[in-house]
Amino acid sequence: MKTKHFSITGLVQGVGYRAWLYKKAGMLGVSGWCKNNEDGSVEAVVTGEPEKVDALLMAVQQGPVGAQVEAVTLLADAPDEKGSFRIEY
């Protein structure tokens, strides 16, 4: 298992980014969470098979239609997440 904690910056709030990420994570079968931050970024923690986590990290660089991703920054690793991917508020 592999866990990555990251932040996505750019135009990533108000464009359905979290819902898109939730759906993409479900399709890949990874666990974790995502949330909006007050600074306009989206933060996420993802746990899963290494190739699935890497695939999600590649996908978040593009995001959904309407998003304009400026950067994906890896943060300190978080503990492994179990269960379904979720959106936190």
GROMACS .gro file of C-alpha atoms in nm:
model
   89
    1MET     CA    1   0.000   0.000   0.000
    2LYS     CA    2   0.107   0.355  -0.070
    3THR     CA    3  -0.022   0.679   0.085
    4LYS     CA    4   0.018   1.029  -0.055
    5HIS     CA    5  -0.092   1.359   0.098
    6PHE     CA    6  -0.110   1.645  -0.150
    7SER     CA    7  -0.250   1.990  -0.225
    8ILE     CA    8  -0.391   2.106  -0.559
    9THR     CA    9  -0.380   2.479  -0.636
   10GLY     CA   10  -0.528   2.690  -0.913
   11LEU     CA   11  -0.894   2.722  -1.007
   12VAL     CA   12  -1.001   2.409  -0.817
   13GLN     CA   13  -1.295   2.530  -0.606
   14GLY     CA   14  -1.639   2.597  -0.748
   15VAL     CA   15  -1.575   2.375  -1.052
   16GLY     CA   16  -1.675   2.032  -0.916
   17TYR     CA   17  -1.318   1.929  -0.840
   18ARG     CA   18  -1.396   1.738  -0.518
   19ALA     CA   19  -1.687   1.551  -0.677
   20TRP     CA   20  -1.467   1.463  -0.974
   21LEU     CA   21  -1.188   1.346  -0.742
   22TYR     CA   22  -1.435   1.139  -0.540
   23LYS     CA   23  -1.557   0.966  -0.857
   24LYS     CA   24  -1.204   0.912  -0.993
   25ALA     CA   25  -1.087   0.766  -0.659
   26GLY     CA   26  -1.386   0.530  -0.657
   27MET     CA   27  -1.309   0.414  -1.011
   28LEU     CA   28  -0.950   0.340  -0.909
   29GLY     CA   29  -1.049   0.174  -0.580
   30VAL     CA   30  -0.838   0.393  -0.351
   31SER     CA   31  -0.921   0.514   0.002
   32GLY     CA   32  -0.878   0.856   0.154
   33TRP     CA   33  -1.039   1.197   0.160
   34CYS     CA   34  -1.041   1.541   0.000
   35LYS     CA   35  -1.149   1.883   0.122
   36ASN     CA   36  -1.150   2.249   0.026
   37ASN     CA   37  -0.907   2.473   0.213
   38GLU     CA   38  -0.965   2.838   0.299
   39ASP     CA   39  -0.674   2.942   0.073
   40GLY     CA   40  -0.864   2.815  -0.236
   41SER     CA   41  -0.674   2.486  -0.268
   42VAL     CA   42  -0.804   2.131  -0.247
   43GLU     CA   43  -0.621   1.894  -0.010
   44ALA     CA   44  -0.632   1.516  -0.035
   45VAL     CA   45  -0.492   1.197   0.119
   46VAL     CA   46  -0.499   0.881  -0.092
   47THR     CA   47  -0.411   0.523   0.005
   48GLY     CA   48  -0.406   0.226  -0.228
   49GLU     CA   49  -0.200   0.004  -0.452
   50PRO     CA   50   0.102   0.206  -0.571
   51GLU     CA   51   0.003   0.205  -0.939
   52LYS     CA   52  -0.349   0.325  -0.855
   53VAL     CA   53  -0.223   0.607  -0.631
   54ASP     CA   54   0.021   0.710  -0.905
   55ALA     CA   55  -0.260   0.705  -1.163
   56LEU     CA   56  -0.470   0.934  -0.942
   57LEU     CA   57  -0.175   1.169  -0.891
   58MET     CA   58  -0.139   1.195  -1.270
   59ALA     CA   59  -0.512   1.260  -1.314
   60VAL     CA   60  -0.533   1.536  -1.051
   61GLN     CA   61  -0.281   1.740  -1.251
   62GLN     CA   62  -0.554   1.788  -1.514
   63GLY     CA   63  -0.873   1.770  -1.307
   64PRO     CA   64  -1.228   1.807  -1.438
   65VAL     CA   65  -1.349   2.030  -1.719
   66GLY     CA   66  -1.351   2.387  -1.587
   67ALA     CA   67  -1.060   2.340  -1.348
   68GLN     CA   68  -0.726   2.509  -1.406
   69VAL     CA   69  -0.465   2.324  -1.203
   70GLU     CA   70  -0.153   2.530  -1.137
   71ALA     CA   71   0.034   2.284  -0.914
   72VAL     CA   72   0.008   1.957  -0.726
   73THR     CA   73   0.231   1.968  -0.419
   74LEU     CA   74   0.315   1.660  -0.215
   75LEU     CA   75   0.281   1.718   0.159
   76ALA     CA   76   0.400   1.510   0.453
   77ASP     CA   77   0.268   1.154   0.427
   78ALA     CA   78  -0.038   1.081   0.634
   79PRO     CA   79  -0.139   0.753   0.799
   80ASP     CA   80  -0.294   0.495   0.566
   81GLU     CA   81  -0.664   0.560   0.509
   82LYS     CA   82  -0.905   0.268   0.516
   83GLY     CA   83  -1.256   0.237   0.374
   84SER     CA   84  -1.420   0.441   0.102
   85PHE     CA   85  -1.289   0.769  -0.037
   86ARG     CA   86  -1.484   1.059   0.116
   87ILE     CA   87  -1.529   1.433   0.087
   88GLU     CA   88  -1.468   1.618   0.413
   89TYR     CA   89  -1.633   1.950   0.498
   0.00000   0.00000   0.00000
